[in-house]
mmCIF file of C-alpha atoms and ligand atoms in Angstrom:
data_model
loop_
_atom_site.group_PDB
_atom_site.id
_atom_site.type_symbol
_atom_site.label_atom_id
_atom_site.label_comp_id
_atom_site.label_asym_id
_atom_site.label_seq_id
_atom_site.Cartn_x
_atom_site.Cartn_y
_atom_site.Cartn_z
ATOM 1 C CA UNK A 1 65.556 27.388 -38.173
ATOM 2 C CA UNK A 2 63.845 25.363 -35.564
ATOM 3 C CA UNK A 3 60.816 27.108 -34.120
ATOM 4 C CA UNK A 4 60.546 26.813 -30.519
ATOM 5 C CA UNK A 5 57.188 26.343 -28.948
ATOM 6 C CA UNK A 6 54.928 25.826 -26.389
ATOM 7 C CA UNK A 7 51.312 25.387 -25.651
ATOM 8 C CA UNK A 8 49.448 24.930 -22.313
ATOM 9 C CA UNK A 9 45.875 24.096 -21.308
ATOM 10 C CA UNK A 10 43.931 24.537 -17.777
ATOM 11 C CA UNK A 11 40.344 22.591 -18.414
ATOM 12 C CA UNK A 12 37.665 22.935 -20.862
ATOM 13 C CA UNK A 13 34.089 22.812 -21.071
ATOM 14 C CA UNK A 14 31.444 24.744 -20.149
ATOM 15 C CA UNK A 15 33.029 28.346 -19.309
ATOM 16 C CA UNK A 16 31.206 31.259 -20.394
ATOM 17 C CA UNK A 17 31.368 35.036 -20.128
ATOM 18 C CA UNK A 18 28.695 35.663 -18.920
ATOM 19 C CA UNK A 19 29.779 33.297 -15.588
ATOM 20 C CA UNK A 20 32.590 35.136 -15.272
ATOM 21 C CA UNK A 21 33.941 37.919 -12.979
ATOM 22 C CA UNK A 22 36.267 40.272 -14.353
ATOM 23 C CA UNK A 23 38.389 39.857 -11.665
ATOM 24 C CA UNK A 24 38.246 35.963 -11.670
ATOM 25 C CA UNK A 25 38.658 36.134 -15.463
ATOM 26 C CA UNK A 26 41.587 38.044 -14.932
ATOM 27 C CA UNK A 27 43.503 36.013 -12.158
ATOM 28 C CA UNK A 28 42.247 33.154 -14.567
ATOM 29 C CA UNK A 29 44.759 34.417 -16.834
ATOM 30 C CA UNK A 30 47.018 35.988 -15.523
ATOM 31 C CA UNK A 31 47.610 32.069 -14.209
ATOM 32 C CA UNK A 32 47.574 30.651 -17.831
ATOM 33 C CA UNK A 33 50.307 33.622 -18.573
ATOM 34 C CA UNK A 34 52.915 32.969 -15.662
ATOM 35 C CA UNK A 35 52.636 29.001 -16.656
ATOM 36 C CA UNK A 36 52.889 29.751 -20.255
ATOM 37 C CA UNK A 37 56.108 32.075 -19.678
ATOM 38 C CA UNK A 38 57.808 29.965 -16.999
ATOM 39 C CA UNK A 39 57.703 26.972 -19.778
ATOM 40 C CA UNK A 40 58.862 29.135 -22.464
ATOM 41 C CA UNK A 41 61.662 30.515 -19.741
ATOM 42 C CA UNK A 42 63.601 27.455 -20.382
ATOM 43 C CA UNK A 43 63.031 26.717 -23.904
ATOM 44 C CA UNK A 44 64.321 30.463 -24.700
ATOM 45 C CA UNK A 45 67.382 29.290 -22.497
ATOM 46 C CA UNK A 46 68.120 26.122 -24.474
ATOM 47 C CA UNK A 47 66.279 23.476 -22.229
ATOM 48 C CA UNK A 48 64.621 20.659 -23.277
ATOM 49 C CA UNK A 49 60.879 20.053 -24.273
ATOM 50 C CA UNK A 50 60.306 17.767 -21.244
ATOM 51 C CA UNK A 51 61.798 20.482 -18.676
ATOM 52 C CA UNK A 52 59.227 23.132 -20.341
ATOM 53 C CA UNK A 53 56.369 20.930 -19.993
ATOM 54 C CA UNK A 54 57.323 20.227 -16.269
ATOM 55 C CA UNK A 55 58.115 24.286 -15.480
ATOM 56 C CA UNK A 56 54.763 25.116 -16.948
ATOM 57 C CA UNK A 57 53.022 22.440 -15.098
ATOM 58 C CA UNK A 58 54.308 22.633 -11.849
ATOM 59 C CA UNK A 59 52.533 26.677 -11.399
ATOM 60 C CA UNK A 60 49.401 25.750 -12.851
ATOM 61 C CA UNK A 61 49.430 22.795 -9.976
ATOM 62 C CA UNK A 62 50.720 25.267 -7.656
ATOM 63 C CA UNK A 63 47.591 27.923 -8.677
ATOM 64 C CA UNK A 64 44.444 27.140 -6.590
ATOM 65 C CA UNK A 65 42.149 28.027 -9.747
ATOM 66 C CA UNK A 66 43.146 24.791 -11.301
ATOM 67 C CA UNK A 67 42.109 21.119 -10.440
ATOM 68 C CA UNK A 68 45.811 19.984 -9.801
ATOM 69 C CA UNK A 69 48.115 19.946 -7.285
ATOM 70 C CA UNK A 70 46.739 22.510 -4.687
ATOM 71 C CA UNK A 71 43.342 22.872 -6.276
ATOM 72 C CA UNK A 72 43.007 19.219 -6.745
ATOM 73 C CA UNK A 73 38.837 18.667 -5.968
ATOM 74 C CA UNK A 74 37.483 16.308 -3.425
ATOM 75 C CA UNK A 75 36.879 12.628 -3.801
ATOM 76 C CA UNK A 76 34.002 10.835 -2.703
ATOM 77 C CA UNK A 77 35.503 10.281 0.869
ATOM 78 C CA UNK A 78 36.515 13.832 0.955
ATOM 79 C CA UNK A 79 39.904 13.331 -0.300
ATOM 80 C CA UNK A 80 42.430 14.641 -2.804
ATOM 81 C CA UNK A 81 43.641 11.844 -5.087
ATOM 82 C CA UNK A 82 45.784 13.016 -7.732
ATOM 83 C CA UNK A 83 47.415 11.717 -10.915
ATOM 84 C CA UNK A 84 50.042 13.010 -13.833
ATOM 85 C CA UNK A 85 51.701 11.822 -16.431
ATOM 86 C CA UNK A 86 54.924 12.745 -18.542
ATOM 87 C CA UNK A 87 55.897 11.846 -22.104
ATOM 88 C CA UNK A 88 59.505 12.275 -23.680
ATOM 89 C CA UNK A 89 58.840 11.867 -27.165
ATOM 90 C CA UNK A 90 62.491 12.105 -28.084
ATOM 91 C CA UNK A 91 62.924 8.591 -26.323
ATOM 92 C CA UNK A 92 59.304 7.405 -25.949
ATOM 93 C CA UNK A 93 59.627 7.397 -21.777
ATOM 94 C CA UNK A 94 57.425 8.030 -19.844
ATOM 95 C CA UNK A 95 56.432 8.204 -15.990
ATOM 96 C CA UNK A 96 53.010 8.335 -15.145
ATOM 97 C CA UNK A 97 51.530 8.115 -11.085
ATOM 98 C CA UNK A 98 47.015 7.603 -10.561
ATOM 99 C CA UNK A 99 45.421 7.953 -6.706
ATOM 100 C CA UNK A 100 48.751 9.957 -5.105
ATOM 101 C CA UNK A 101 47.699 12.165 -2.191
ATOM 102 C CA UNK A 102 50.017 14.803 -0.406
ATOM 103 C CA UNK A 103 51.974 15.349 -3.076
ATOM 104 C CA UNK A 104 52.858 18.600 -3.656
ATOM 105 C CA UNK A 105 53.598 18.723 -7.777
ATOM 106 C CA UNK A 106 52.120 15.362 -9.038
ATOM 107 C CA UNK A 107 54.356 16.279 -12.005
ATOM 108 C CA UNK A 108 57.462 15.774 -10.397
ATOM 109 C CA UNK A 109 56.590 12.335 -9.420
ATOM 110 C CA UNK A 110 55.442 11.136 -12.351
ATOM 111 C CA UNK A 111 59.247 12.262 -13.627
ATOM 112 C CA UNK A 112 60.707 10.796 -10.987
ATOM 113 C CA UNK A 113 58.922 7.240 -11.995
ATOM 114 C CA UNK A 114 60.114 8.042 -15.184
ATOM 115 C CA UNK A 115 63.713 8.797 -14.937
ATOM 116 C CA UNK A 116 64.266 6.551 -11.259
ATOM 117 C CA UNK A 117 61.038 3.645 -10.784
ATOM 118 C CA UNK A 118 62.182 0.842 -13.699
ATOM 119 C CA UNK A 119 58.588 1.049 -14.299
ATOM 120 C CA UNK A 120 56.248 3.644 -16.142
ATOM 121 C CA UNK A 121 53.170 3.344 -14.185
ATOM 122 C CA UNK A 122 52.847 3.350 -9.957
ATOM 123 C CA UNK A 123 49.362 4.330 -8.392
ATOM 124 C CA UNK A 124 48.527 4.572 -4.557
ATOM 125 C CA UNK A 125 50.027 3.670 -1.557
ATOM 126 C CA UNK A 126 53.123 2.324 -3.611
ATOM 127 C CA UNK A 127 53.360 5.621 -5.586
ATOM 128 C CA UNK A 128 53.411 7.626 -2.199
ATOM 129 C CA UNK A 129 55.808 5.108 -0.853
ATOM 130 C CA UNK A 130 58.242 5.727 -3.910
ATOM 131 C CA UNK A 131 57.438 9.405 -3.279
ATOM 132 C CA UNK A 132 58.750 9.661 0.086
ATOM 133 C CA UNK A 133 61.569 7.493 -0.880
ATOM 134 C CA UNK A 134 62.689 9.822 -3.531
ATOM 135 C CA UNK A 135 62.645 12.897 -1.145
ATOM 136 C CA UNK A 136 59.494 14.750 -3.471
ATOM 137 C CA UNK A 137 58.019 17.100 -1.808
ATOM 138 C CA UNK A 138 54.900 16.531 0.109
ATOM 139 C CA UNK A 139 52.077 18.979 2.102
ATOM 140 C CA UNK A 140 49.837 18.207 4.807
ATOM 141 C CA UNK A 141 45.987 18.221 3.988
ATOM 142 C CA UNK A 142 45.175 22.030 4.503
ATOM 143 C CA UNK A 143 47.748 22.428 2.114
ATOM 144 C CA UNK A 144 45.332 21.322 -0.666
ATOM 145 C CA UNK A 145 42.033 22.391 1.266
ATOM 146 C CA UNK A 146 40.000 25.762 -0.135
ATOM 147 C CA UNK A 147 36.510 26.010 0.893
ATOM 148 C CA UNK A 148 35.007 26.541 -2.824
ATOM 149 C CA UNK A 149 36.611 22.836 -3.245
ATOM 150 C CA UNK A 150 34.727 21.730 -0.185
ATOM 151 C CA UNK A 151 31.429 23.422 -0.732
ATOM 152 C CA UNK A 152 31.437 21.905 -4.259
ATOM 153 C CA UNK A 153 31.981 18.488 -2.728
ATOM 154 C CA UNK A 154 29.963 19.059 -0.009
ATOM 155 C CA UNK A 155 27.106 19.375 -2.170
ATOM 156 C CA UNK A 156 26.648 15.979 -3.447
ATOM 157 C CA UNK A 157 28.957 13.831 -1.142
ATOM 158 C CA UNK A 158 25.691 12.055 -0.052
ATOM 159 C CA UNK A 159 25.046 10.812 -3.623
ATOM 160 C CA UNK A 160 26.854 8.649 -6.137
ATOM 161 C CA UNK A 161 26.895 11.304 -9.014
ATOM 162 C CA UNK A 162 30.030 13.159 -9.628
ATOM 163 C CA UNK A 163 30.760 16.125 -10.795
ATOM 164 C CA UNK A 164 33.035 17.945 -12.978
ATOM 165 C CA UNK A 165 35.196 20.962 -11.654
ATOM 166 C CA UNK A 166 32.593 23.678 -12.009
ATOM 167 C CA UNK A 167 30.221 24.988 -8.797
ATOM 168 C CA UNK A 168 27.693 25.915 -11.689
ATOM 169 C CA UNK A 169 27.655 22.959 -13.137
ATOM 170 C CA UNK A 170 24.903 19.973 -13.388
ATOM 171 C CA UNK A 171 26.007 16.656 -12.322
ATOM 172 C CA UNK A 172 27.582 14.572 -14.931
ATOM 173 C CA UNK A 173 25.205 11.774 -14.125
ATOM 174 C CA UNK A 174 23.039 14.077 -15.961
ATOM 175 C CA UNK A 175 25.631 14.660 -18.411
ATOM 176 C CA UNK A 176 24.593 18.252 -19.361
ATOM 177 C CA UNK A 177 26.615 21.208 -18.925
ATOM 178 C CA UNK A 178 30.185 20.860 -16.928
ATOM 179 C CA UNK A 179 33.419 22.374 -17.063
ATOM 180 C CA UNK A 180 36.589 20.128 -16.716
ATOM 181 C CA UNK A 181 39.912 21.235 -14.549
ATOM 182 C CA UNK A 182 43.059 19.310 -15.099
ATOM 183 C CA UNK A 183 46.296 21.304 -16.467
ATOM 184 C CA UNK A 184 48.616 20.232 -19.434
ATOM 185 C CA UNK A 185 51.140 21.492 -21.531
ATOM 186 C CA UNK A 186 53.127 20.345 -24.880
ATOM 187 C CA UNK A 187 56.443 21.422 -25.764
ATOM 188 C CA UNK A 188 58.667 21.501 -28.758
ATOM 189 C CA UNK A 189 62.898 22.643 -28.256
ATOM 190 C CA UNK A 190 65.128 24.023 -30.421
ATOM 191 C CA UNK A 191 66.465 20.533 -31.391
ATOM 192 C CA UNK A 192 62.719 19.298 -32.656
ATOM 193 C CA UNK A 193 62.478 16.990 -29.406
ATOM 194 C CA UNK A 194 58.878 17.451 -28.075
ATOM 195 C CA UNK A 195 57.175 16.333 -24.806
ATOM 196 C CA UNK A 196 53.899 16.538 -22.955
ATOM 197 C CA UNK A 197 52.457 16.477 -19.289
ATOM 198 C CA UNK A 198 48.854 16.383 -17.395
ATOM 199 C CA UNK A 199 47.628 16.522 -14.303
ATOM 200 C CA UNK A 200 44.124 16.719 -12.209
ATOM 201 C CA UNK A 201 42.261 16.260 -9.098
ATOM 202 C CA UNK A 202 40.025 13.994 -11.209
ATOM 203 C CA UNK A 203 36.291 14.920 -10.695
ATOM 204 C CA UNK A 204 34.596 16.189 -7.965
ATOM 205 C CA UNK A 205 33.318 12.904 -5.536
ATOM 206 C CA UNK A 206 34.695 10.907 -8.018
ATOM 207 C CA UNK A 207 34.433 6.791 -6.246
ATOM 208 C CA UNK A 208 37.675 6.397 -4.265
ATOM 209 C CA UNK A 209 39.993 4.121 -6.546
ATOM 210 C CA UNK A 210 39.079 6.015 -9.586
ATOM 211 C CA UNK A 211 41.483 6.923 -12.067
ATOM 212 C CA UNK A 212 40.780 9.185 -15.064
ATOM 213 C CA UNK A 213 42.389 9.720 -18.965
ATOM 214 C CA UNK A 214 45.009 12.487 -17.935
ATOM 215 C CA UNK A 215 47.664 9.563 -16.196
ATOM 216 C CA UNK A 216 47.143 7.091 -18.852
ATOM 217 C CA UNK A 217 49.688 6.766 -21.727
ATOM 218 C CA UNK A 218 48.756 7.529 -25.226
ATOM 219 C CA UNK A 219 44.881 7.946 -23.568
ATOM 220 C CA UNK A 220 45.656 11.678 -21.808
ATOM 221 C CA UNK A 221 49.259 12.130 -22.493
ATOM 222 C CA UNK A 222 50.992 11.168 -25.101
ATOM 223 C CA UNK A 223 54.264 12.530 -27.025
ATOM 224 C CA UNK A 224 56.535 10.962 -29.479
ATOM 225 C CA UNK A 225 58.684 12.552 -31.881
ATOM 226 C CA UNK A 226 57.550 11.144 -35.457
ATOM 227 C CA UNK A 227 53.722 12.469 -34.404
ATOM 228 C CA UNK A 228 52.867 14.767 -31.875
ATOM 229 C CA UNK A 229 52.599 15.349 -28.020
ATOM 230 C CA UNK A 230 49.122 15.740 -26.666
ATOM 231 C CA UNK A 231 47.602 16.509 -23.516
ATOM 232 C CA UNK A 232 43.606 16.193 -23.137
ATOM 233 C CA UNK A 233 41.139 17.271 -21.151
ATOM 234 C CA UNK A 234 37.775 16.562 -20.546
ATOM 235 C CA UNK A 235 35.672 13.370 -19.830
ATOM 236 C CA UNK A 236 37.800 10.779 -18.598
ATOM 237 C CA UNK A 237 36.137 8.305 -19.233
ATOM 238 C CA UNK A 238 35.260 8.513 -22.729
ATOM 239 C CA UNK A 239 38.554 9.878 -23.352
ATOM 240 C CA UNK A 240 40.005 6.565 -22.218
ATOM 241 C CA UNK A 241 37.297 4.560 -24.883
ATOM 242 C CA UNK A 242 38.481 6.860 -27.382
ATOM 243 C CA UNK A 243 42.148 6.190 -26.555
ATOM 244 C CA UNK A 244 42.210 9.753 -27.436
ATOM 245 C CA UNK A 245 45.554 10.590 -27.370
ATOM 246 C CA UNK A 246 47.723 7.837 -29.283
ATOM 247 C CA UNK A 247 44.311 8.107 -32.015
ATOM 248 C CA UNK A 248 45.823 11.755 -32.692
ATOM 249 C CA UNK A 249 48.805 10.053 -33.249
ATOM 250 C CA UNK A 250 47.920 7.259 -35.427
ATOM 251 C CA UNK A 251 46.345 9.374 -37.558
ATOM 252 C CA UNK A 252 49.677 11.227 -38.488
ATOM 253 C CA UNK A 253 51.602 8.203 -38.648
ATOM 254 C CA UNK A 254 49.355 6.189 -41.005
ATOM 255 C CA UNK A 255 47.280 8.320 -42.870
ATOM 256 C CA UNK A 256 49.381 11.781 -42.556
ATOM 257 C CA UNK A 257 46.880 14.001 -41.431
ATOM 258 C CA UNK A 258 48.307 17.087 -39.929
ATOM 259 C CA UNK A 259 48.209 18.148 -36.182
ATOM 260 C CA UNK A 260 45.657 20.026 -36.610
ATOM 261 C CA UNK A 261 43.617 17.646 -39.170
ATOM 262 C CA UNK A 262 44.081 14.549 -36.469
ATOM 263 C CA UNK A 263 43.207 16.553 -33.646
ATOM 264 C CA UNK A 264 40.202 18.325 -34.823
ATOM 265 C CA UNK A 265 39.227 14.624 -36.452
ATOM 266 C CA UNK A 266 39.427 13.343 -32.917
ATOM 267 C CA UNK A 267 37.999 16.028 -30.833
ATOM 268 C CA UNK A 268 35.228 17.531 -32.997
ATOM 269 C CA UNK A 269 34.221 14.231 -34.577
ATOM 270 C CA UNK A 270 34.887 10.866 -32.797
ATOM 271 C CA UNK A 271 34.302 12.333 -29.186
ATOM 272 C CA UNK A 272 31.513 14.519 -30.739
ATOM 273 C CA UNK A 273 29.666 11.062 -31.620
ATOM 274 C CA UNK A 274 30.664 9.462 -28.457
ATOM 275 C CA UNK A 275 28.887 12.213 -26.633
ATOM 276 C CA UNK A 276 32.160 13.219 -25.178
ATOM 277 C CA UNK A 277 32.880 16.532 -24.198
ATOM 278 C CA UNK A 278 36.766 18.450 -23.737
ATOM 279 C CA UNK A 279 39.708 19.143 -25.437
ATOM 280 C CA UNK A 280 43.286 18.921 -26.038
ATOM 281 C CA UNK A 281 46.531 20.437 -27.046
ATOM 282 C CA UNK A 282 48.958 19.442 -29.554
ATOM 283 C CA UNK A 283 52.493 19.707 -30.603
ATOM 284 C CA UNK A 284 54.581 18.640 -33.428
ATOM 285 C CA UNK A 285 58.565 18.563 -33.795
ATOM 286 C CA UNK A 286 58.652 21.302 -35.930
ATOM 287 C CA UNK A 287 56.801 23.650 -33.161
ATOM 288 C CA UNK A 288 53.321 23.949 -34.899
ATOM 289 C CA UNK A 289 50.809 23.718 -32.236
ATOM 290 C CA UNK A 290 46.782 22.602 -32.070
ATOM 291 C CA UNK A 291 44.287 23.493 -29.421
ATOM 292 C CA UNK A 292 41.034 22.598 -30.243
ATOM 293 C CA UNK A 293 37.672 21.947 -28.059
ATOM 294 C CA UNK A 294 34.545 20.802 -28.315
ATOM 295 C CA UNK A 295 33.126 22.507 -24.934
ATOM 296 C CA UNK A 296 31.975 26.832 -24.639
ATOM 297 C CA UNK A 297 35.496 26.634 -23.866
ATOM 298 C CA UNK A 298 39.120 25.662 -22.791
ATOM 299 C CA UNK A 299 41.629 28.121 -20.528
ATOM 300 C CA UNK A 300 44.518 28.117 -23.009
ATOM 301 C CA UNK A 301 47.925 29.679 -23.973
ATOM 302 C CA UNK A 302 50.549 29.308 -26.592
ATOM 303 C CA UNK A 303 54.112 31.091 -27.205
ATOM 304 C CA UNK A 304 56.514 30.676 -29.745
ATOM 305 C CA UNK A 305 59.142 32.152 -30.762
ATOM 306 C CA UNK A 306 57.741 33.333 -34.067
ATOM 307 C CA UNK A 307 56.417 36.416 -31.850
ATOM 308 C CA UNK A 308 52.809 34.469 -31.286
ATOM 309 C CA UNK A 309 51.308 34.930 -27.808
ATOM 310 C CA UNK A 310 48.136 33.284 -26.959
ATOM 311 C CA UNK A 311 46.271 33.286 -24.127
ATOM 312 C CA UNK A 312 42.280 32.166 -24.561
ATOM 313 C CA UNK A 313 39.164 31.160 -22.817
ATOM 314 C CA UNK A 314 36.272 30.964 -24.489
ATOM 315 C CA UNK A 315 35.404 29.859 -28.047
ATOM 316 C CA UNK A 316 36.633 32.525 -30.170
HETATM 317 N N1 LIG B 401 40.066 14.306 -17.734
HETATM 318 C C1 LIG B 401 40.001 14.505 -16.317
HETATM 319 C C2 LIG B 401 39.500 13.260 -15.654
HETATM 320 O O1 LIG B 401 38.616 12.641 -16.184
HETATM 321 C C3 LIG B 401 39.107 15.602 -15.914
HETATM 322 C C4 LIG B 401 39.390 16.899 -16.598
HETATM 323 O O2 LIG B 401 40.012 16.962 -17.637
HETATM 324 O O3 LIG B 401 38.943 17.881 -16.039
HETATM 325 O O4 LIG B 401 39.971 12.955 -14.588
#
């Protein structure tokens, strides 16, 4: 029988114990859980692997804890640009949206290009133009204010270095210890079709214009049927010289490494070497699911409905 499965992410990197409240640890996953459940919600129900990405997606955007949709960081001109992506790998579509601000679920948008654009990719003013056109929901800018956004911004808006989503953390310029935000999910339904999403704030004063890996198809999302769906966090812009995603991919299609062989080939050797620090989550059509890191660690979940419940942080 076909499994039915789902796995979710909520950043990686450097995100220790020892940092950690209980309490924040605790709302930290009590987050991951709601997400993880209201994506399994619809598998369970018979929905497809593209709606169960989306569900799960749109409350870890609508949770201030993660850099996406509400807790999307600042930009360099104290700003929240945004961007998603969404992969069907039943059909290979896919709608992806870079630099959208006001949005309230980047998600959704990026659907909407997919399903309603006749294109795959819109970033910008256009993308917020095609927003409002398609009636998605959008929030002022206190909607996406919190002042532990702002102070992290506000620390180093006079500089050119940006920073990862972590107050703790040293600047990337330095590239030494940093924590990524960004959510994801992959899903696989009861009819083997399996689909993933992303989406981030980007990094903290990130230049204006900048787009990371999450958007970018087959870089941060990817998802197609014969391979796997994958959703990566971490540092953009290595991911995108790694082509991270769609290298997962290719090395199930050509040289029939598992899930988990291609990812951990990817993420614990190639990026290792490129100096590139993260994760990602996979999926494959018959529901068997990677998440594997390179960072202290990666907020995580996975259900399925062999009885497996998984909700992680650190390294473990
Ligand atoms: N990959 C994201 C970016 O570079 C950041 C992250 O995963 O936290 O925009």
């Amino acid at each position: 029988m076909q499994k039915i499965s789902i796995a979710i992410h909520g950043g990686a990197g450097t995100i220790l114990k020892e940092d950690m409240s209980p309490e924040i640890e605790e709302a930290y996953r009590q987050g991951l859980s709601e997400a993880l459940e209201a994506g399994y919600a619809v598998l369970e129900i018979g929905g497809t692997a593209i709606h169960a990405v989306k569900a799960a997606v749109v409350m870890l955007e609508d949770n201030p804890l993660f850099n996406a949709g509400k807790g999307a960081v600042f930009t360099k001109k104290g700003l929240n640009e945004m961007d998603a992506a969404i992969m069907d790998g039943s059909t290979l579509d896919a709608g992806a949206i870079a630099g959208v601000r006001n949005v309230r679920n980047p998600v959704e948008l990026a659907e909407e290009v997919m399903l309603h654009s006749g294109h795959v990719f819109l970033s910008g003013k256009g993308a917020n133009d095609f927003a409002l056109k398609q009636g998605i929901k959008l929030e002022p800018d206190e909607y996406f204010y919190s002042q532990y956004r702002y102070d992290q911004w506000r620390e180093i808006r006079d500089s050119d270095l940006y920073q990862l989503d972590h107050k703790n953390d040293k600047l990337v310029g330095l590239l030494k210890d940093k924590k990524f935000g960004t959510v994801g999910a992959v899903a696989c339904d009861k009819d083997g079709n399996i689909a993933a999403a992303t989406s981030t704030g980007g990094m903290t004063n990130k230049q204006y214009g900048r787009i990371g890996d999450s958007p970018m198809i087959g870089i941060g999302t990817y998802a197609n049927n014969k391979t796997c769906a994958i959703s990566c966090t971490g540092h953009g812009e290595i991911f995108i010289k790694a082509v991270a995603a769609y290298d997962v991919s290719c090395l199930m299609e050509y040289k029939n490494f598992t899930l988990q062989q291609a990812c951990e080939e990817v993420i614990l050797k190639k990026l290792v070497a490129m100096n590139g620090e993260g994760g990602l989550i996979g999926m494959d059509a018959k529901g068997n699911a990677a998440l594997v890191f390179n960072s202290a660690g990666m907020y995580r979940g996975l259900k399925n409905s062999d009885g497996e419940k998984i909700i992680g942080i650190y390294a473990d």
